[in-house]
């Protein structure tokens, strides 16, 4: 069956540390993988997109990796700040549709 | 990027009544919009794809007669929850976006049926 799993429903880290979130999937063949941020009671906001033939993508303090062999994407936030606290969703873009993970709730502790 | 406005942000209705949720693309002509439903601590589940000028495409298990979608113009899609029941209480979100590009989401609508 098709499945998208994001590590630990909740992740707490100290301010200044690097947060690493994981997205694993089975039985999908995404052409792209995207990461979104969602704050409580709000719609998701796009962060980064990575193509299947790209290994890594960076944007300011954010870094995404995509390993189609392992069927995994890692999302890193370096020098984390309390304002980074939110739920982060990965989304598989198969070309026809987006499939979302359940999200990881990140809390950055001052 | 595109701006998507969703209204209302919150609505409480009585069981058996109907509720209409609007999704507007403010600066982009969207031939296709997407409607999602999200339960607490769950992922976004695609309900239907709204196509301008034609019938919506519903995902398996989504009742067409219960969740009426109208996409009458390139900037407006509406979702009407008909004869709402408490189990329809959820967070409904619309979006625009095609493959290989980012999706732009509305603010979401928290529906509570009492």
XYZ file of C-alpha atoms in Angstrom:
224
model
C 0.000 0.000 0.000
C 1.039 3.582 -0.486
C 2.364 5.319 2.564
C 4.064 8.568 3.517
C 5.609 8.720 6.966
C 7.121 11.682 8.692
C 9.295 11.018 11.698
C 7.906 11.550 15.155
C 4.724 13.440 15.384
C 6.486 16.008 17.552
C 10.085 17.173 17.737
C 11.541 19.500 20.376
C 14.968 21.091 19.976
C 16.971 23.848 21.594
C 17.290 27.202 19.891
C 20.379 27.397 17.717
C 20.490 23.680 16.989
C 19.730 22.034 13.668
C 16.340 20.412 13.303
C 16.163 17.395 11.009
C 12.808 16.141 9.804
C 12.323 12.952 7.837
C 9.872 11.993 5.128
C 9.782 8.387 3.991
C 7.464 7.007 1.363
C 6.557 3.666 -0.171
C 4.898 2.759 -3.444
C 5.041 6.240 -4.895
C 7.155 7.554 -7.740
C 7.231 11.297 -7.180
C 8.732 13.504 -9.797
C 9.094 16.219 -7.186
C 9.001 16.491 -3.450
C 7.919 19.609 -1.643
C 8.030 20.830 1.927
C 5.441 23.093 3.489
C 5.059 24.865 6.790
C 1.671 24.942 8.486
C 0.811 27.067 11.491
C -2.208 26.197 13.674
C -5.499 27.005 11.982
C -3.804 28.136 8.777
C -3.209 26.727 5.330
C 0.216 25.335 4.407
C 2.876 27.654 3.037
C 5.408 26.477 0.470
C 9.048 26.268 1.512
C 11.082 24.235 -0.940
C 10.737 21.985 -3.969
C 13.279 19.385 -5.036
C 13.252 17.380 -8.230
C 13.847 13.643 -8.429
C 17.178 14.180 -10.148
C 18.381 16.646 -7.536
C 20.195 15.473 -4.444
C 20.062 18.637 -2.410
C 18.428 22.060 -2.365
C 19.118 25.004 -0.099
C 17.300 28.187 0.765
C 18.691 30.402 3.500
C 18.647 28.266 6.682
C 16.733 25.447 5.021
C 18.180 22.405 3.286
C 16.354 19.522 1.656
C 17.781 16.254 0.396
C 16.013 13.726 -1.787
C 17.119 10.115 -2.141
C 14.898 8.241 -4.589
C 16.711 4.985 -3.863
C 15.998 5.179 -0.150
C 12.656 6.832 -0.899
C 13.424 9.473 1.646
C 13.698 13.204 1.995
C 15.404 15.008 4.852
C 14.524 18.567 5.774
C 17.005 20.551 7.853
C 16.591 23.877 9.604
C 19.928 25.211 10.791
C 20.367 27.746 13.595
C 16.783 27.120 14.599
C 14.718 29.877 16.173
C 11.518 29.824 18.251
C 9.771 31.377 15.240
C 10.488 28.163 13.345
C 8.031 26.342 15.612
C 5.276 24.965 13.379
C 4.131 21.791 11.677
C 6.118 20.802 8.608
C 4.536 18.738 5.865
C 6.209 16.887 3.058
C 4.283 16.502 -0.169
C 4.916 14.084 -2.994
C 4.153 15.479 -6.416
C 3.614 12.601 -8.808
C 2.737 14.872 -11.692
C -0.952 14.189 -11.302
C -1.557 14.940 -7.695
C -0.017 16.000 -4.414
C 0.117 13.491 -1.565
C 0.851 14.902 1.870
C 2.474 13.397 4.919
C 0.892 13.772 8.342
C 3.430 16.354 9.366
C 5.946 16.805 12.144
C 5.246 19.382 14.821
C 8.490 21.197 15.593
C 8.979 23.190 18.781
C 12.140 25.249 19.163
C 12.805 25.923 22.811
C 14.439 29.250 23.683
C 3.325 34.076 -5.775
C -0.391 33.666 -6.124
C -2.704 34.758 -3.344
C -5.602 32.515 -2.419
C -8.326 33.852 -0.185
C -10.721 31.517 1.550
C -13.886 32.554 3.339
C -15.138 32.121 5.977
C -12.238 31.170 8.219
C -14.579 29.699 10.805
C -18.197 28.633 10.672
C -20.515 26.924 13.098
C -23.731 25.513 11.741
C -26.575 23.371 12.922
C -26.865 19.782 11.875
C -28.919 19.451 8.710
C -28.076 22.866 7.290
C -25.783 23.645 4.370
C -22.603 25.675 4.424
C -20.823 27.325 1.519
C -17.070 27.936 1.528
C -15.520 30.265 -1.026
C -12.051 30.062 -2.480
C -10.796 33.007 -4.497
C -7.624 33.337 -6.506
C -6.853 37.015 -6.184
C -4.114 37.469 -8.750
C -4.068 34.323 -10.813
C -6.534 32.814 -13.223
C -6.958 29.288 -11.990
C -8.567 26.782 -14.314
C -8.075 24.189 -11.623
C -8.456 24.426 -7.872
C -8.154 21.714 -5.282
C -10.203 21.085 -2.150
C -8.658 19.308 0.815
C -9.914 18.167 4.164
C -7.705 17.895 7.216
C -8.454 16.193 10.522
C -6.456 17.047 13.655
C -2.920 15.706 13.429
C -3.698 14.133 10.096
C -2.499 14.881 6.627
C -4.374 16.841 3.994
C -6.679 14.564 2.070
C -7.633 15.614 -1.430
C -11.401 15.658 -1.764
C -11.874 16.911 -5.282
C -10.381 18.796 -8.177
C -12.451 21.762 -9.255
C -12.379 22.541 -12.960
C -13.506 25.883 -14.307
C -16.576 25.536 -16.473
C -16.950 21.813 -16.008
C -17.733 19.216 -13.398
C -15.425 18.614 -10.506
C -13.469 15.398 -10.233
C -14.026 13.713 -6.887
C -11.675 11.374 -5.113
C -12.798 7.905 -4.224
C -15.004 7.842 -1.174
C -16.046 11.488 -1.378
C -19.779 11.966 -1.787
C -20.492 14.211 -4.744
C -23.988 15.038 -3.584
C -22.803 15.998 -0.157
C -19.847 18.135 -1.155
C -21.015 20.271 -4.052
C -18.297 22.085 -5.942
C -18.850 24.932 -8.342
C -16.069 26.616 -10.311
C -17.946 29.223 -12.281
C -15.061 31.557 -12.992
C -11.288 31.514 -13.198
C -11.027 33.161 -9.808
C -13.718 31.513 -7.719
C -14.489 27.991 -6.607
C -17.050 27.141 -3.958
C -17.529 24.081 -1.802
C -20.980 23.551 -0.322
C -21.366 21.027 2.444
C -24.991 19.996 2.192
C -27.057 18.659 5.060
C -24.063 18.904 7.335
C -23.605 16.481 10.214
C -21.177 16.532 13.141
C -18.877 14.082 11.339
C -18.396 16.711 8.628
C -16.691 18.950 11.166
C -13.181 19.437 9.902
C -10.676 21.885 8.468
C -11.275 22.500 4.763
C -8.543 24.039 2.623
C -8.445 25.015 -1.022
C -5.373 25.451 -3.173
C -4.161 26.259 -6.627
C -0.983 24.896 -8.151
C 0.135 22.537 -10.806
C 2.743 19.833 -10.798
C 6.347 20.945 -10.566
C 5.385 24.221 -8.976
C 4.452 25.232 -5.502
C 0.864 25.019 -4.391
C -0.767 28.098 -2.921
C -3.234 27.444 -0.162
C -6.093 29.403 1.263
C -6.217 30.148 4.965
C -8.559 27.247 5.566
C -12.077 27.038 6.982
C -12.788 25.457 10.329
C -16.273 23.944 10.092
C -18.027 22.886 13.258
C -21.404 21.212 12.959
C -23.423 21.163 16.165
